PDB file of C-alpha atoms in Angstrom:
ATOM      1  CA  UNK A   1       0.046   0.015  -0.023  1.00 66.00           C
ATOM      2  CA  UNK A   2       3.004   2.325   0.586  1.00 73.00           C
ATOM      3  CA  UNK A   3       3.443   3.391  -3.009  1.00 77.00           C
ATOM      4  CA  UNK A   4      -0.391   3.843  -3.609  1.00 82.00           C
ATOM      5  CA  UNK A   5      -0.666   5.774  -0.478  1.00 85.00           C
ATOM      6  CA  UNK A   6       2.194   8.130  -1.836  1.00 84.00           C
ATOM      7  CA  UNK A   7       0.339   8.565  -5.011  1.00 84.00           C
ATOM      8  CA  UNK A   8      -2.844   9.423  -3.361  1.00 86.00           C
ATOM      9  CA  UNK A   9      -1.146  11.790  -0.953  1.00 87.00           C
ATOM     10  CA  UNK A  10       0.841  13.677  -3.493  1.00 84.00           C
ATOM     11  CA  UNK A  11      -2.021  13.867  -6.038  1.00 84.00           C
ATOM     12  CA  UNK A  12      -4.564  14.483  -3.328  1.00 88.00           C
ATOM     13  CA  UNK A  13      -2.433  17.604  -1.886  1.00 87.00           C
ATOM     14  CA  UNK A  14      -2.218  19.064  -5.380  1.00 86.00           C
ATOM     15  CA  UNK A  15      -5.872  18.768  -5.707  1.00 89.00           C
ATOM     16  CA  UNK A  16      -6.376  20.016  -2.126  1.00 90.00           C
ATOM     17  CA  UNK A  17      -4.284  23.093  -2.836  1.00 86.00           C
ATOM     18  CA  UNK A  18      -5.849  24.041  -6.085  1.00 87.00           C
ATOM     19  CA  UNK A  19      -9.365  24.191  -4.349  1.00 90.00           C
ATOM     20  CA  UNK A  20      -8.085  26.063  -1.376  1.00 88.00           C
ATOM     21  CA  UNK A  21      -6.542  28.760  -3.595  1.00 86.00           C
ATOM     22  CA  UNK A  22      -9.891  29.272  -5.346  1.00 89.00           C
ATOM     23  CA  UNK A  23     -11.898  29.023  -2.071  1.00 89.00           C
ATOM     24  CA  UNK A  24      -9.507  31.614  -0.412  1.00 87.00           C
ATOM     25  CA  UNK A  25      -9.821  33.727  -3.391  1.00 87.00           C
ATOM     26  CA  UNK A  26     -13.599  34.004  -3.310  1.00 89.00           C
ATOM     27  CA  UNK A  27     -13.683  34.110   0.611  1.00 88.00           C
ATOM     28  CA  UNK A  28     -11.393  37.100   0.686  1.00 85.00           C
ATOM     29  CA  UNK A  29     -12.905  38.936  -2.194  1.00 86.00           C
ATOM     30  CA  UNK A  30     -16.274  38.749  -0.350  1.00 88.00           C
ATOM     31  CA  UNK A  31     -17.798  36.531  -2.956  1.00 88.00           C
ATOM     32  CA  UNK A  32     -19.003  33.504  -0.869  1.00 89.00           C
ATOM     33  CA  UNK A  33     -22.202  32.926  -2.731  1.00 91.00           C
ATOM     34  CA  UNK A  34     -20.083  31.813  -5.839  1.00 91.00           C
ATOM     35  CA  UNK A  35     -18.569  28.905  -3.812  1.00 92.00           C
ATOM     36  CA  UNK A  36     -21.237  26.575  -4.756  1.00 94.00           C
ATOM     37  CA  UNK A  37     -20.081  26.794  -8.344  1.00 94.00           C
ATOM     38  CA  UNK A  38     -16.627  26.018  -7.368  1.00 93.00           C
ATOM     39  CA  UNK A  39     -17.761  22.866  -5.501  1.00 94.00           C
ATOM     40  CA  UNK A  40     -19.901  21.831  -8.219  1.00 95.00           C
ATOM     41  CA  UNK A  41     -17.072  21.862 -10.443  1.00 94.00           C
ATOM     42  CA  UNK A  42     -14.962  20.059  -7.902  1.00 94.00           C
ATOM     43  CA  UNK A  43     -17.917  17.382  -7.666  1.00 95.00           C
ATOM     44  CA  UNK A  44     -18.212  16.748 -11.275  1.00 95.00           C
ATOM     45  CA  UNK A  45     -14.447  16.322 -11.646  1.00 93.00           C
ATOM     46  CA  UNK A  46     -14.448  13.655  -8.864  1.00 92.00           C
ATOM     47  CA  UNK A  47     -17.235  11.754 -10.284  1.00 94.00           C
ATOM     48  CA  UNK A  48     -15.559  11.795 -13.624  1.00 94.00           C
ATOM     49  CA  UNK A  49     -12.246  10.598 -12.189  1.00 90.00           C
ATOM     50  CA  UNK A  50     -13.944   7.851 -10.129  1.00 90.00           C
ATOM     51  CA  UNK A  51     -15.803   6.643 -13.017  1.00 91.00           C
ATOM     52  CA  UNK A  52     -12.572   6.448 -15.152  1.00 89.00           C
ATOM     53  CA  UNK A  53     -10.957   4.556 -12.484  1.00 86.00           C
ATOM     54  CA  UNK A  54     -13.862   1.954 -12.443  1.00 85.00           C
ATOM     55  CA  UNK A  55     -13.793   1.836 -16.363  1.00 85.00           C
ATOM     56  CA  UNK A  56     -10.291   0.933 -16.159  1.00 82.00           C
ATOM     57  CA  UNK A  57     -10.718  -1.954 -13.504  1.00 76.00           C
ATOM     58  CA  UNK A  58     -13.859  -3.534 -14.691  1.00 80.00           C
ATOM     59  CA  UNK A  59     -13.377  -2.878 -18.471  1.00 77.00           C
ATOM     60  CA  UNK A  60      -9.993  -4.563 -18.906  1.00 75.00           C
ATOM     61  CA  UNK A  61     -11.199  -7.569 -17.089  1.00 70.00           C
ATOM     62  CA  UNK A  62     -13.237  -8.427 -20.014  1.00 77.00           C
ATOM     63  CA  UNK A  63     -10.186  -8.625 -22.325  1.00 78.00           C
ATOM     64  CA  UNK A  64      -8.407 -11.788 -23.182  1.00 80.00           C
ATOM     65  CA  UNK A  65      -5.108 -12.363 -21.490  1.00 79.00           C
ATOM     66  CA  UNK A  66      -2.681 -11.155 -24.215  1.00 83.00           C
ATOM     67  CA  UNK A  67      -4.833  -7.899 -24.592  1.00 84.00           C
ATOM     68  CA  UNK A  68      -5.020  -7.380 -20.819  1.00 84.00           C
ATOM     69  CA  UNK A  69      -1.251  -7.759 -20.777  1.00 85.00           C
ATOM     70  CA  UNK A  70      -1.033  -5.254 -23.714  1.00 88.00           C
ATOM     71  CA  UNK A  71      -3.281  -2.828 -22.227  1.00 87.00           C
ATOM     72  CA  UNK A  72      -1.763  -2.967 -18.713  1.00 86.00           C
ATOM     73  CA  UNK A  73       1.756  -2.347 -20.412  1.00 89.00           C
ATOM     74  CA  UNK A  74       0.492   0.784 -22.355  1.00 89.00           C
ATOM     75  CA  UNK A  75      -1.416   1.860 -19.154  1.00 88.00           C
ATOM     76  CA  UNK A  76       2.008   1.607 -17.258  1.00 89.00           C
ATOM     77  CA  UNK A  77       3.796   3.601 -20.037  1.00 91.00           C
ATOM     78  CA  UNK A  78       1.208   6.458 -19.889  1.00 90.00           C
ATOM     79  CA  UNK A  79       1.332   6.366 -16.066  1.00 89.00           C
ATOM     80  CA  UNK A  80       5.219   6.701 -15.909  1.00 92.00           C
ATOM     81  CA  UNK A  81       4.835   9.676 -18.611  1.00 91.00           C
ATOM     82  CA  UNK A  82       2.318  11.286 -16.561  1.00 87.00           C
ATOM     83  CA  UNK A  83       4.286  11.093 -13.274  1.00 86.00           C
ATOM     84  CA  UNK A  84       7.282  12.336 -15.069  1.00 91.00           C
ATOM     85  CA  UNK A  85       5.475  15.502 -16.500  1.00 89.00           C
ATOM     86  CA  UNK A  86       3.643  16.064 -13.426  1.00 84.00           C
ATOM     87  CA  UNK A  87       6.665  16.358 -10.945  1.00 85.00           C
ATOM     88  CA  UNK A  88       8.701  18.545 -13.449  1.00 87.00           C
ATOM     89  CA  UNK A  89       5.614  20.690 -14.026  1.00 81.00           C
ATOM     90  CA  UNK A  90       4.921  21.109 -10.400  1.00 79.00           C
ATOM     91  CA  UNK A  91       8.590  22.135  -9.647  1.00 77.00           C
ATOM     92  CA  UNK A  92       8.407  24.620 -12.436  1.00 75.00           C
ATOM     93  CA  UNK A  93       4.951  26.028 -12.006  1.00 70.00           C
ATOM     94  CA  UNK A  94       4.270  26.018  -8.080  1.00 64.00           C
ATOM     95  CA  UNK A  95       5.847  29.421  -7.564  1.00 66.00           C
ATOM     96  CA  UNK A  96       3.031  30.807  -9.713  1.00 73.00           C
ATOM     97  CA  UNK A  97       0.108  28.476  -9.509  1.00 72.00           C
ATOM     98  CA  UNK A  98      -1.811  30.540  -7.206  1.00 77.00           C
ATOM     99  CA  UNK A  99      -1.508  33.862  -9.286  1.00 81.00           C
ATOM    100  CA  UNK A 100      -2.566  31.747 -12.439  1.00 81.00           C
ATOM    101  CA  UNK A 101      -5.486  30.242 -10.791  1.00 83.00           C
ATOM    102  CA  UNK A 102      -6.863  33.540  -9.207  1.00 85.00           C
ATOM    103  CA  UNK A 103      -6.584  35.154 -12.495  1.00 88.00           C
ATOM    104  CA  UNK A 104      -8.427  32.474 -14.347  1.00 87.00           C
ATOM    105  CA  UNK A 105     -11.113  32.677 -11.618  1.00 90.00           C
ATOM    106  CA  UNK A 106     -11.303  36.424 -11.904  1.00 89.00           C
ATOM    107  CA  UNK A 107     -12.036  36.137 -15.689  1.00 90.00           C
ATOM    108  CA  UNK A 108     -14.532  33.289 -15.074  1.00 91.00           C
ATOM    109  CA  UNK A 109     -16.592  35.544 -12.541  1.00 91.00           C
ATOM    110  CA  UNK A 110     -16.967  38.065 -15.317  1.00 88.00           C
ATOM    111  CA  UNK A 111     -18.494  35.306 -17.589  1.00 89.00           C
ATOM    112  CA  UNK A 112     -20.849  33.716 -15.460  1.00 88.00           C
ATOM    113  CA  UNK A 113     -21.528  30.727 -13.268  1.00 89.00           C
ATOM    114  CA  UNK A 114     -20.730  28.013 -15.824  1.00 92.00           C
ATOM    115  CA  UNK A 115     -17.362  29.524 -16.347  1.00 92.00           C
ATOM    116  CA  UNK A 116     -16.691  29.335 -12.543  1.00 91.00           C
ATOM    117  CA  UNK A 117     -17.656  25.616 -12.782  1.00 93.00           C
ATOM    118  CA  UNK A 118     -15.420  25.193 -15.658  1.00 93.00           C
ATOM    119  CA  UNK A 119     -12.570  26.551 -14.016  1.00 90.00           C
ATOM    120  CA  UNK A 120     -12.917  24.589 -10.947  1.00 91.00           C
ATOM    121  CA  UNK A 121     -13.385  21.323 -12.925  1.00 93.00           C
ATOM    122  CA  UNK A 122     -10.443  21.878 -15.158  1.00 90.00           C
ATOM    123  CA  UNK A 123      -8.249  22.681 -12.327  1.00 86.00           C
ATOM    124  CA  UNK A 124      -9.221  19.421 -10.511  1.00 90.00           C
ATOM    125  CA  UNK A 125     -10.100  16.841 -13.292  1.00 89.00           C
ATOM    126  CA  UNK A 126      -6.443  16.685 -14.593  1.00 85.00           C
ATOM    127  CA  UNK A 127      -5.262  15.555 -11.360  1.00 84.00           C
ATOM    128  CA  UNK A 128      -8.238  13.384 -10.640  1.00 88.00           C
ATOM    129  CA  UNK A 129      -7.608  11.524 -14.037  1.00 87.00           C
ATOM    130  CA  UNK A 130      -3.875  11.311 -13.301  1.00 84.00           C
ATOM    131  CA  UNK A 131      -4.672   9.647 -10.044  1.00 86.00           C
ATOM    132  CA  UNK A 132      -6.974   7.080 -11.573  1.00 87.00           C
ATOM    133  CA  UNK A 133      -4.495   5.944 -14.088  1.00 86.00           C
ATOM    134  CA  UNK A 134      -1.530   5.949 -11.590  1.00 83.00           C
ATOM    135  CA  UNK A 135      -3.666   4.226  -8.891  1.00 84.00           C
ATOM    136  CA  UNK A 136      -4.574   1.557 -11.818  1.00 82.00           C
ATOM    137  CA  UNK A 137      -0.947   1.108 -13.074  1.00 82.00           C
ATOM    138  CA  UNK A 138       0.525   0.860  -9.402  1.00 78.00           C
ATOM    139  CA  UNK A 139      -2.104  -1.676  -8.449  1.00 77.00           C
ATOM    140  CA  UNK A 140      -1.309  -4.111 -11.023  1.00 72.00           C
ATOM    141  CA  UNK A 141       1.149  -6.078  -9.387  1.00 60.00           C
ATOM    142  CA  UNK A 142      -0.973  -6.886  -6.417  1.00 66.00           C
ATOM    143  CA  UNK A 143      -3.630  -9.763  -6.101  1.00 61.00           C
ATOM    144  CA  UNK A 144      -5.445  -8.054  -3.299  1.00 66.00           C
ATOM    145  CA  UNK A 145      -7.937  -5.584  -4.532  1.00 67.00           C
ATOM    146  CA  UNK A 146      -8.776  -4.262  -1.160  1.00 79.00           C
ATOM    147  CA  UNK A 147      -5.461  -2.968  -0.116  1.00 80.00           C
ATOM    148  CA  UNK A 148      -4.739  -0.660  -2.954  1.00 81.00           C
ATOM    149  CA  UNK A 149      -8.148   0.982  -2.575  1.00 84.00           C
ATOM    150  CA  UNK A 150      -7.320   1.563   1.206  1.00 86.00           C
ATOM    151  CA  UNK A 151      -3.923   3.083   0.452  1.00 85.00           C
ATOM    152  CA  UNK A 152      -5.109   5.614  -1.918  1.00 86.00           C
ATOM    153  CA  UNK A 153      -8.239   6.338   0.310  1.00 88.00           C
ATOM    154  CA  UNK A 154      -5.818   6.977   3.190  1.00 91.00           C
ATOM    155  CA  UNK A 155      -3.581   9.104   0.993  1.00 88.00           C
ATOM    156  CA  UNK A 156      -6.377  11.307  -0.313  1.00 90.00           C
ATOM    157  CA  UNK A 157      -7.788  11.700   3.203  1.00 92.00           C
ATOM    158  CA  UNK A 158      -4.412  12.722   4.519  1.00 91.00           C
ATOM    159  CA  UNK A 159      -4.095  15.331   1.658  1.00 89.00           C
ATOM    160  CA  UNK A 160      -7.399  16.679   2.616  1.00 90.00           C
ATOM    161  CA  UNK A 161      -6.667  17.049   6.244  1.00 90.00           C
ATOM    162  CA  UNK A 162      -3.229  18.652   5.586  1.00 88.00           C
ATOM    163  CA  UNK A 163      -4.884  21.088   3.004  1.00 85.00           C
ATOM    164  CA  UNK A 164      -7.574  22.114   5.476  1.00 87.00           C
ATOM    165  CA  UNK A 165      -4.938  22.783   8.155  1.00 85.00           C
ATOM    166  CA  UNK A 166      -2.854  24.722   5.759  1.00 81.00           C
ATOM    167  CA  UNK A 167      -5.866  26.804   4.797  1.00 79.00           C
ATOM    168  CA  UNK A 168      -6.604  27.508   8.328  1.00 79.00           C
ATOM    169  CA  UNK A 169      -3.220  28.331   8.949  1.00 69.00           C
ATOM    170  CA  UNK A 170      -3.036  25.683  11.710  1.00 60.00           C
ATOM    171  CA  UNK A 171      -0.265  23.890   9.896  1.00 63.00           C
ATOM    172  CA  UNK A 172       2.714  25.350   8.142  1.00 72.00           C
ATOM    173  CA  UNK A 173       5.048  22.904   6.077  1.00 70.00           C
ATOM    174  CA  UNK A 174       7.583  23.616   3.661  1.00 74.00           C
ATOM    175  CA  UNK A 175       5.546  22.760   0.500  1.00 73.00           C
ATOM    176  CA  UNK A 176       8.744  22.945  -1.809  1.00 77.00           C
ATOM    177  CA  UNK A 177      10.501  20.511   0.224  1.00 80.00           C
ATOM    178  CA  UNK A 178       7.555  18.254   0.499  1.00 81.00           C
ATOM    179  CA  UNK A 179       6.889  18.314  -3.229  1.00 82.00           C
ATOM    180  CA  UNK A 180      10.698  17.536  -3.874  1.00 84.00           C
ATOM    181  CA  UNK A 181      10.797  14.527  -1.474  1.00 86.00           C
ATOM    182  CA  UNK A 182       7.665  13.002  -2.809  1.00 84.00           C
ATOM    183  CA  UNK A 183       8.578  13.817  -6.226  1.00 87.00           C
ATOM    184  CA  UNK A 184      11.806  11.852  -5.775  1.00 89.00           C
ATOM    185  CA  UNK A 185       9.698   8.875  -4.259  1.00 87.00           C
ATOM    186  CA  UNK A 186       7.444   9.007  -7.209  1.00 88.00           C
ATOM    187  CA  UNK A 187      10.157   8.716  -9.667  1.00 91.00           C
ATOM    188  CA  UNK A 188      11.217   5.512  -8.040  1.00 90.00           C
ATOM    189  CA  UNK A 189       7.826   4.350  -8.026  1.00 89.00           C
ATOM    190  CA  UNK A 190       7.560   5.347 -11.823  1.00 91.00           C
ATOM    191  CA  UNK A 191      10.619   3.239 -12.448  1.00 92.00           C
ATOM    192  CA  UNK A 192       8.728   0.214 -10.857  1.00 90.00           C
ATOM    193  CA  UNK A 193       5.697   0.939 -12.893  1.00 91.00           C
ATOM    194  CA  UNK A 194       7.731   1.002 -16.083  1.00 93.00           C
ATOM    195  CA  UNK A 195       9.430  -2.173 -15.086  1.00 93.00           C
ATOM    196  CA  UNK A 196       6.011  -3.675 -14.690  1.00 90.00           C
ATOM    197  CA  UNK A 197       4.969  -2.475 -18.027  1.00 91.00           C
ATOM    198  CA  UNK A 198       8.027  -3.980 -19.733  1.00 93.00           C
ATOM    199  CA  UNK A 199       7.166  -7.267 -18.051  1.00 92.00           C
ATOM    200  CA  UNK A 200       3.587  -7.131 -19.539  1.00 91.00           C
ATOM    201  CA  UNK A 201       5.129  -6.490 -23.097  1.00 92.00           C
ATOM    202  CA  UNK A 202       7.300  -9.644 -22.483  1.00 92.00           C
ATOM    203  CA  UNK A 203       4.283 -11.698 -21.385  1.00 90.00           C
ATOM    204  CA  UNK A 204       2.343 -10.251 -24.468  1.00 88.00           C
ATOM    205  CA  UNK A 205       5.287 -11.501 -26.859  1.00 89.00           C
ATOM    206  CA  UNK A 206       5.872  -7.804 -28.038  1.00 91.00           C
ATOM    207  CA  UNK A 207       9.327  -7.812 -26.297  1.00 92.00           C
ATOM    208  CA  UNK A 208      11.584 -10.838 -26.013  1.00 93.00           C
ATOM    209  CA  UNK A 209      13.625 -12.192 -23.153  1.00 92.00           C
ATOM    210  CA  UNK A 210      10.935 -13.224 -20.754  1.00 91.00           C
ATOM    211  CA  UNK A 211      12.948 -16.291 -19.566  1.00 91.00           C
ATOM    212  CA  UNK A 212      16.353 -14.254 -19.507  1.00 93.00           C
ATOM    213  CA  UNK A 213      16.977 -13.076 -15.842  1.00 93.00           C
ATOM    214  CA  UNK A 214      19.474 -10.477 -14.920  1.00 94.00           C
ATOM    215  CA  UNK A 215      19.982 -12.068 -11.400  1.00 92.00           C
ATOM    216  CA  UNK A 216      18.223 -14.602  -9.122  1.00 91.00           C
ATOM    217  CA  UNK A 217      17.978 -14.116  -5.275  1.00 90.00           C
ATOM    218  CA  UNK A 218      14.833 -16.169  -4.880  1.00 87.00           C
ATOM    219  CA  UNK A 219      16.517 -18.635  -2.597  1.00 85.00           C
ATOM    220  CA  UNK A 220      17.415 -16.002  -0.106  1.00 85.00           C
ATOM    221  CA  UNK A 221      14.633 -13.592  -0.496  1.00 84.00           C
ATOM    222  CA  UNK A 222      11.815 -13.941   2.218  1.00 82.00           C
ATOM    223  CA  UNK A 223       8.660 -13.109   0.204  1.00 73.00           C
ATOM    224  CA  UNK A 224       6.571 -12.377   3.433  1.00 72.00           C
ATOM    225  CA  UNK A 225       9.146 -10.280   5.204  1.00 78.00           C
ATOM    226  CA  UNK A 226       7.993  -6.440   5.563  1.00 72.00           C
ATOM    227  CA  UNK A 227      11.171  -5.086   3.816  1.00 79.00           C
ATOM    228  CA  UNK A 228      10.368  -7.530   0.944  1.00 79.00           C
ATOM    229  CA  UNK A 229       6.792  -6.107   0.738  1.00 75.00           C
ATOM    230  CA  UNK A 230       8.146  -2.505   1.034  1.00 77.00           C
ATOM    231  CA  UNK A 231      10.690  -2.800  -1.719  1.00 82.00           C
ATOM    232  CA  UNK A 232       8.068  -4.741  -4.040  1.00 79.00           C
ATOM    233  CA  UNK A 233       5.273  -2.037  -3.550  1.00 75.00           C
ATOM    234  CA  UNK A 234       7.602   1.019  -3.760  1.00 79.00           C
ATOM    235  CA  UNK A 235      10.047   0.058  -6.614  1.00 84.00           C
ATOM    236  CA  UNK A 236       8.562  -3.141  -7.849  1.00 84.00           C
ATOM    237  CA  UNK A 237      11.480  -5.103  -6.971  1.00 87.00           C
ATOM    238  CA  UNK A 238      11.449  -9.016  -7.816  1.00 88.00           C
ATOM    239  CA  UNK A 239      13.994 -11.549  -6.857  1.00 90.00           C
ATOM    240  CA  UNK A 240      14.435 -12.719 -10.491  1.00 92.00           C
ATOM    241  CA  UNK A 241      13.934  -9.896 -12.920  1.00 93.00           C
ATOM    242  CA  UNK A 242      14.495 -10.144 -16.652  1.00 95.00           C
ATOM    243  CA  UNK A 243      17.487  -8.380 -18.185  1.00 96.00           C
ATOM    244  CA  UNK A 244      15.234  -5.991 -20.065  1.00 95.00           C
ATOM    245  CA  UNK A 245      13.216  -5.084 -17.014  1.00 95.00           C
ATOM    246  CA  UNK A 246      16.370  -4.357 -15.223  1.00 95.00           C
ATOM    247  CA  UNK A 247      17.580  -2.181 -17.857  1.00 96.00           C
ATOM    248  CA  UNK A 248      14.328  -0.190 -18.137  1.00 95.00           C
ATOM    249  CA  UNK A 249      14.280   0.558 -14.296  1.00 95.00           C
ATOM    250  CA  UNK A 250      17.964   1.670 -14.360  1.00 95.00           C
ATOM    251  CA  UNK A 251      17.615   3.612 -17.477  1.00 96.00           C
ATOM    252  CA  UNK A 252      14.623   5.709 -16.361  1.00 96.00           C
ATOM    253  CA  UNK A 253      15.094   5.826 -12.636  1.00 94.00           C
ATOM    254  CA  UNK A 254      18.730   6.956 -12.142  1.00 95.00           C
ATOM    255  CA  UNK A 255      18.751   9.792 -14.822  1.00 95.00           C
ATOM    256  CA  UNK A 256      15.334  11.207 -14.131  1.00 95.00           C
ATOM    257  CA  UNK A 257      16.077  11.174 -10.417  1.00 93.00           C
ATOM    258  CA  UNK A 258      19.383  13.016 -10.959  1.00 94.00           C
ATOM    259  CA  UNK A 259      17.776  15.531 -13.397  1.00 93.00           C
ATOM    260  CA  UNK A 260      14.858  16.134 -10.897  1.00 91.00           C
ATOM    261  CA  UNK A 261      17.106  16.691  -7.868  1.00 89.00           C
ATOM    262  CA  UNK A 262      19.565  18.970  -9.591  1.00 87.00           C
ATOM    263  CA  UNK A 263      19.324  22.510  -8.252  1.00 79.00           C
ATOM    264  CA  UNK A 264      17.469  24.869 -10.422  1.00 69.00           C
ATOM    265  CA  UNK A 265      18.206  28.457 -10.519  1.00 64.00           C
ATOM    266  CA  UNK A 266      15.221  30.655 -10.530  1.00 57.00           C
ATOM    267  CA  UNK A 267      15.070  33.725 -12.780  1.00 56.00           C
ATOM    268  CA  UNK A 268      15.610  37.063 -10.918  1.00 55.00           C
ATOM    269  CA  UNK A 269      12.357  38.374 -12.253  1.00 50.00           C
ATOM    270  CA  UNK A 270      10.332  35.340 -10.578  1.00 51.00           C
ATOM    271  CA  UNK A 271       8.679  36.040  -7.217  1.00 50.00           C
ATOM    272  CA  UNK A 272       6.957  33.286  -5.677  1.00 50.00           C
ATOM    273  CA  UNK A 273       3.341  32.906  -4.751  1.00 52.00           C
ATOM    274  CA  UNK A 274       2.134  33.221  -1.213  1.00 51.00           C
ATOM    275  CA  UNK A 275       0.595  30.200   0.356  1.00 48.00           C
ATOM    276  CA  UNK A 276      -3.298  30.170   0.199  1.00 53.00           C
ATOM    277  CA  UNK A 277      -4.577  32.733   2.392  1.00 52.00           C
ATOM    278  CA  UNK A 278      -6.225  31.516   5.572  1.00 51.00           C
ATOM    279  CA  UNK A 279     -10.075  31.699   6.114  1.00 51.00           C
ATOM    280  CA  UNK A 280     -10.903  34.809   8.137  1.00 51.00           C
ATOM    281  CA  UNK A 281     -11.682  34.513  11.667  1.00 47.00           C
ATOM    282  CA  UNK A 282     -15.246  34.517  12.831  1.00 46.00           C
ATOM    283  CA  UNK A 283     -16.518  37.713  13.989  1.00 45.00           C
ATOM    284  CA  UNK A 284     -16.753  38.203  17.845  1.00 44.00           C
ATOM    285  CA  UNK A 285     -19.396  40.035  19.553  1.00 40.00           C
TER     286      UNK A 285
END
């Protein structure tokens, strides 16, 4: 559940921050009646994301074995692409995300309620669909359908709690450091997802080498140990991986992790956005 919890936490906190920025903007500008349109957009995005996740889970079960393996391989590659794009996009845009969202909301208010719904919907649905496909790709390696669901649910609930506390200014965390550490961990998770996708391509007969292992430590690897489960869940470590799987993991994981952690120099003209403004304190008599 660890990797899936991390996915739910990371994606959920991004969604929570986006929503809190929109809500804080309307509250501070004395436009509370418009909040219902924001929540309507968030609700539609959530329903669509859940429906997409259910379609992935139950739709693929109807395919033949070969087509299932091929679909799961494609889903893994798409999920890795999403993770890579998302962590680098967040590192680049987090400094100005609040300003951009407030500008879009100001423009939408001038258009009407449907535009407000649209801004909230588009701001949330991208993260929601990403979460759905990442959840599906990360849950492929488990035979238990309950634990992945528990993991992503706990991650999302944790994210909502953190986002609410940040909104109320009851909790202050270094978001830049948080997204850096979770981004680095997600690179390792993505490398494991890519490895699983390569294995699916081998089982589907698209790639060769299914029986050519890079190493085999099965004799000394306790499958029920906690660290074995942790490594399998986080980085998809298997005691007897194929050569192509191992090459794929190393070829993606090492260079992407180095590039992501490499210090970037912000431009002098850049000024970071402030954290979402807290809700106003209730009036006292």
